[in-house]
């Protein structure tokens, strides 16, 4: 089957979305299947559907911005998280935050205001920053063809909860070039864990907990298996697991269901 803008928008509506949401979308273009018009059609579908809301896509550059390449240019630095974010950030009307490693691009209601303040942050997902802010606005997260291993919001939960062994001790000195071409010196710590270099790969350990507690549900977008999440509920479930055991993601091979059963009962 070849999908069109209309059929993809029907899939969004079938998820229960109205188009007025603030929604962060992590994506895999290839998971969607054949689309008439390709990636541009997917972006057209998303931008038109959420025209009355706020559409957010991650435009991370952590793969390329480092000690040897310390300059992030918000206008030119390509992102490392797929073709949809890379094309999205270049579209007219889309704005991009000034975070040197974990920027977000946005279009829609209050986009510039939502992205403001990232120059003052010194961690990837600083409390009160763009990722944590999803809770305050009742935001949604759509994992489009990807798992919770790509759910950057969970890094912000760890930062809010002050989970140990998640960040480098020493920050990097980086340069951010803004839309006007002005340069800003910033100091940024990076994600780091000595036991697990790719800590987000362990976020999938809570996939069933999120489903059981109603924080997430399985959906479809084209051929892509998706997970639609509520940011506030993700935070609540994750806090329930990590508060008594901050290192659970790393130290526990499997997080047993009894750890969240009581919380799910309370939710319902």
C-alpha positions as a printed NumPy array, in Angstrom:
array([[ 0.   ,  0.   ,  0.   ],
       [ 1.115,  3.559, -0.757],
       [ 0.074,  6.114,  1.852],
       [-1.052,  9.677,  1.134],
       [-1.22 , 12.828,  3.207],
       [-4.91 , 12.173,  3.81 ],
       [-4.497,  8.564,  4.942],
       [-1.661,  9.525,  7.282],
       [-3.798, 12.263,  8.813],
       [-6.568,  9.714,  9.276],
       [-4.098,  7.6  , 11.257],
       [-3.361, 10.567, 13.53 ],
       [-7.056, 11.127, 14.14 ],
       [-7.53 ,  7.403, 14.845],
       [-4.995,  7.756, 17.683],
       [-7.43 , 10.137, 19.37 ],
       [-5.391, 13.225, 18.515],
       [-7.209, 16.462, 17.661],
       [-4.392, 18.563, 16.214],
       [-4.425, 21.05 , 19.102],
       [-1.866, 19.131, 21.17 ],
       [ 1.698, 20.039, 21.996],
       [ 3.392, 16.918, 20.674],
       [ 6.997, 15.762, 20.376],
       [ 7.595, 13.205, 17.635],
       [10.596, 10.852, 17.456],
       [10.529,  9.162, 14.065],
       [11.787,  6.556, 11.637],
       [10.816,  7.46 ,  8.081],
       [11.536,  4.015,  6.677],
       [ 9.167,  2.388,  9.172],
       [ 6.171,  4.192,  7.653],
       [ 6.383,  2.343,  4.345],
       [ 5.707,  3.736,  0.888],
       [ 4.399,  7.31 ,  0.953],
       [ 3.303,  9.248, -2.104],
       [ 5.717, 12.189, -2.129],
       [ 8.037, 10.66 ,  0.461],
       [ 9.281, 12.492,  3.556],
       [ 7.892, 15.837,  2.41 ],
       [ 4.38 , 14.391,  2.352],
       [ 4.822, 13.05 ,  5.883],
       [ 5.877, 16.509,  7.073],
       [ 2.973, 18.115,  5.209],
       [ 0.599, 15.714,  6.95 ],
       [ 2.043, 16.455, 10.393],
       [ 2.326, 20.213,  9.996],
       [-1.189, 20.591,  8.614],
       [-2.752, 18.279, 11.201],
       [-1.105, 20.083, 14.122],
       [-1.561, 23.579, 12.654],
       [-3.603, 24.618, 15.723],
       [-1.199, 22.927, 18.147],
       [ 2.573, 22.86 , 18.635],
       [ 4.608, 20.323, 16.662],
       [ 8.073, 19.474, 18.021],
       [10.771, 17.307, 16.447],
       [14.22 , 16.661, 17.971],
       [17.12 , 18.034, 15.921],
       [19.975, 16.662, 18.018],
       [23.626, 17.193, 17.115],
       [25.323, 15.276, 19.943],
       [26.947, 12.965, 17.372],
       [28.893, 15.763, 15.688],
       [29.249, 18.584, 18.245],
       [32.103, 17.74 , 20.6  ],
       [35.505, 18.861, 21.817],
       [36.99 , 18.597, 18.319],
       [34.007, 20.245, 16.588],
       [32.69 , 22.686, 19.201],
       [30.539, 25.013, 17.065],
       [26.774, 24.571, 16.769],
       [25.168, 26.816, 14.144],
       [21.402, 26.776, 14.637],
       [20.929, 27.628, 10.939],
       [23.282, 25.078,  9.417],
       [24.292, 22.246, 11.763],
       [22.595, 19.057, 10.515],
       [20.816, 16.826, 12.994],
       [21.712, 13.186, 13.617],
       [18.252, 11.748, 14.285],
       [16.772, 11.115, 10.871],
       [15.526, 12.673,  7.663],
       [12.201, 13.992,  8.976],
       [13.776, 16.283, 11.619],
       [16.491, 17.353,  9.183],
       [13.96 , 18.43 ,  6.548],
       [11.599, 19.877,  9.167],
       [14.186, 22.264, 10.637],
       [14.754, 23.788,  7.18 ],
       [11.085, 24.514,  6.454],
       [ 9.704, 28.072,  6.457],
       [ 8.065, 28.969,  9.745],
       [ 9.99 , 26.37 , 11.751],
       [12.199, 27.606, 14.603],
       [15.001, 25.705, 16.318],
       [16.215, 25.947, 19.891],
       [19.774, 27.018, 20.716],
       [20.778, 23.912, 22.651],
       [24.136, 22.831, 21.15 ],
       [23.615, 19.062, 21.439],
       [19.88 , 18.445, 22.072],
       [18.055, 21.097, 20.093],
       [14.364, 20.87 , 19.171],
       [12.64 , 22.327, 16.098],
       [ 9.097, 23.618, 16.457],
       [ 6.215, 24.924, 14.402],
       [ 2.855, 26.216, 15.567],
       [ 1.331, 27.848, 18.607],
       [ 3.923, 29.715, 20.696],
       [ 6.869, 27.903, 19.095],
       [ 9.527, 30.532, 19.805],
       [ 8.344, 31.023, 23.382],
       [ 8.363, 27.288, 24.044],
       [11.963, 26.961, 22.822],
       [13.307, 30.002, 24.681],
       [16.032, 29.806, 27.303],
       [18.112, 26.868, 26.082],
       [21.338, 28.914, 26.01 ],
       [21.224, 29.008, 29.812],
       [21.116, 25.2  , 30.171],
       [24.237, 23.157, 30.861],
       [22.938, 19.587, 30.564],
       [21.258, 17.699, 27.702],
       [17.74 , 17.785, 29.213],
       [17.905, 20.371, 31.979],
       [14.967, 20.554, 34.429],
       [12.683, 23.321, 33.203],
       [14.073, 23.025, 29.673],
       [12.298, 22.083, 26.449],
       [11.957, 18.381, 27.264],
       [10.878, 18.766, 30.873],
       [ 8.508, 21.557, 29.774],
       [ 6.299, 18.954, 28.095],
       [ 4.876, 18.116, 31.521],
       [ 3.841, 21.687, 32.247],
       [ 1.868, 21.991, 28.997],
       [ 0.21 , 18.558, 29.146],
       [ 2.249, 17.434, 26.165],
       [ 2.196, 14.192, 24.208],
       [ 5.069, 12.146, 22.794],
       [ 4.671, 10.031, 19.663],
       [ 7.287,  7.34 , 19.112],
       [ 6.745,  6.872, 15.38 ],
       [ 8.325,  3.589, 14.364],
       [10.83 ,  3.736, 17.238],
       [10.877,  2.447, 20.819],
       [11.394,  4.135, 24.187],
       [15.119,  3.766, 23.491],
       [14.641,  6.974, 21.458],
       [12.418,  8.699, 24.027],
       [14.589, 11.65 , 25.038],
       [11.935, 12.864, 27.476],
       [12.986, 10.038, 29.81 ],
       [16.436, 11.605, 30.066],
       [14.739, 14.745, 31.361],
       [12.9  , 12.648, 33.969],
       [16.226, 11.25 , 35.14 ],
       [17.634, 14.77 , 35.416],
       [14.63 , 16.008, 37.417],
       [14.995, 13.019, 39.75 ],
       [18.743, 13.639, 39.985],
       [19.577, 10.05 , 39.067],
       [23.319,  9.559, 39.621],
       [25.901,  8.509, 37.038],
       [24.115,  9.978, 34.03 ],
       [26.301, 12.978, 33.122],
       [29.971, 13.786, 32.661],
       [31.55 , 15.601, 35.593],
       [33.301, 18.149, 33.402],
       [31.416, 20.253, 30.856],
       [32.647, 21.016, 27.351],
       [33.115, 24.6  , 26.241],
       [31.053, 25.022, 23.07 ],
       [30.037, 27.867, 20.775],
       [26.448, 28.446, 19.692],
       [25.779, 30.583, 16.62 ],
       [22.25 , 31.991, 16.68 ],
       [19.899, 32.986, 13.836],
       [21.478, 36.434, 13.589],
       [24.999, 34.984, 13.365],
       [25.992, 36.062, 16.889],
       [28.256, 33.683, 18.818],
       [27.617, 32.558, 22.385],
       [29.952, 30.562, 24.646],
       [28.197, 27.802, 26.578],
       [29.313, 24.97 , 28.857],
       [27.595, 21.643, 28.351],
       [27.838, 18.314, 30.134],
       [27.114, 15.159, 28.16 ],
       [25.32 , 11.88 , 28.834],
       [27.685,  9.326, 30.341],
       [27.453,  6.113, 32.347],
       [30.492,  3.914, 32.907],
       [28.449,  0.684, 32.948],
       [26.115,  1.463, 30.054],
       [27.398,  3.839, 27.348],
       [23.967,  3.918, 25.679],
       [21.733,  4.386, 28.7  ],
       [18.613,  5.075, 26.648],
       [18.668,  1.499, 25.336],
       [17.504,  0.454, 28.82 ],
       [14.41 ,  2.693, 28.725],
       [12.547, -0.134, 26.978],
       [12.51 , -1.981, 30.304],
       [ 9.519,  0.159, 31.296],
       [ 7.538, -0.271, 28.071],
       [ 5.028, -2.631, 29.667],
       [ 4.732, -0.478, 32.774],
       [ 3.775,  2.523, 30.654],
       [ 1.162,  0.489, 28.773],
       [-0.287, -1.132, 31.905],
       [-0.6  ,  2.194, 33.732],
       [-2.19 ,  4.028, 30.812],
       [ 0.792,  6.321, 30.258],
       [ 1.171,  5.016, 26.708],
       [-0.767,  3.109, 24.072],
       [ 0.196,  1.265, 20.907],
       [-0.923,  2.849, 17.643],
       [-0.143,  2.852, 13.903],
       [ 0.992,  5.479, 11.397],
       [ 1.214,  4.013,  7.931],
       [ 3.095,  0.751,  8.412],
       [ 4.882,  2.077, 11.494],
       [ 4.175,  0.6  , 14.898],
       [ 3.909,  3.614, 17.198],
       [ 3.605,  4.418, 20.888],
       [ 1.589,  7.482, 21.887],
       [ 2.553,  8.728, 25.35 ],
       [ 1.352, 11.287, 27.873],
       [ 4.32 , 13.203, 29.297],
       [ 2.859, 13.698, 32.769],
       [ 1.956, 10.03 , 33.104],
       [ 5.356,  8.887, 31.825],
       [ 6.927, 11.03 , 34.515],
       [ 4.662,  9.602, 37.21 ],
       [ 5.37 ,  5.961, 36.32 ],
       [ 9.106,  6.516, 35.871],
       [ 9.354,  8.343, 39.204],
       [ 7.507,  5.473, 40.897],
       [10.161,  3.034, 39.647],
       [13.3  ,  5.17 , 39.971],
       [12.687,  7.054, 43.222],
       [13.336,  3.968, 45.394],
       [15.888,  2.508, 42.965],
       [17.59 ,  5.271, 40.928],
       [19.899,  2.867, 39.087],
       [17.153,  0.395, 38.146],
       [17.53 ,  0.962, 34.393],
       [21.159, -0.138, 34.541],
       [21.283, -2.673, 37.363],
       [18.067, -4.648, 36.822],
       [17.952, -6.997, 33.798],
       [14.138, -6.93 , 33.952],
       [11.931, -4.683, 36.072],
       [ 9.232, -6.992, 37.498],
       [ 5.562, -6.128, 37.107],
       [ 4.921, -6.039, 40.849],
       [ 6.998, -2.844, 40.937],
       [ 4.217, -0.964, 39.134],
       [ 1.042, -3.03 , 39.723],
       [-0.1  , -0.921, 42.676],
       [ 0.451,  2.286, 40.715],
       [-1.612,  0.962, 37.802],
       [-4.466,  0.146, 40.161],
       [-4.358,  3.687, 41.526],
       [-4.367,  5.07 , 37.967],
       [-7.521,  3.187, 37.062]])
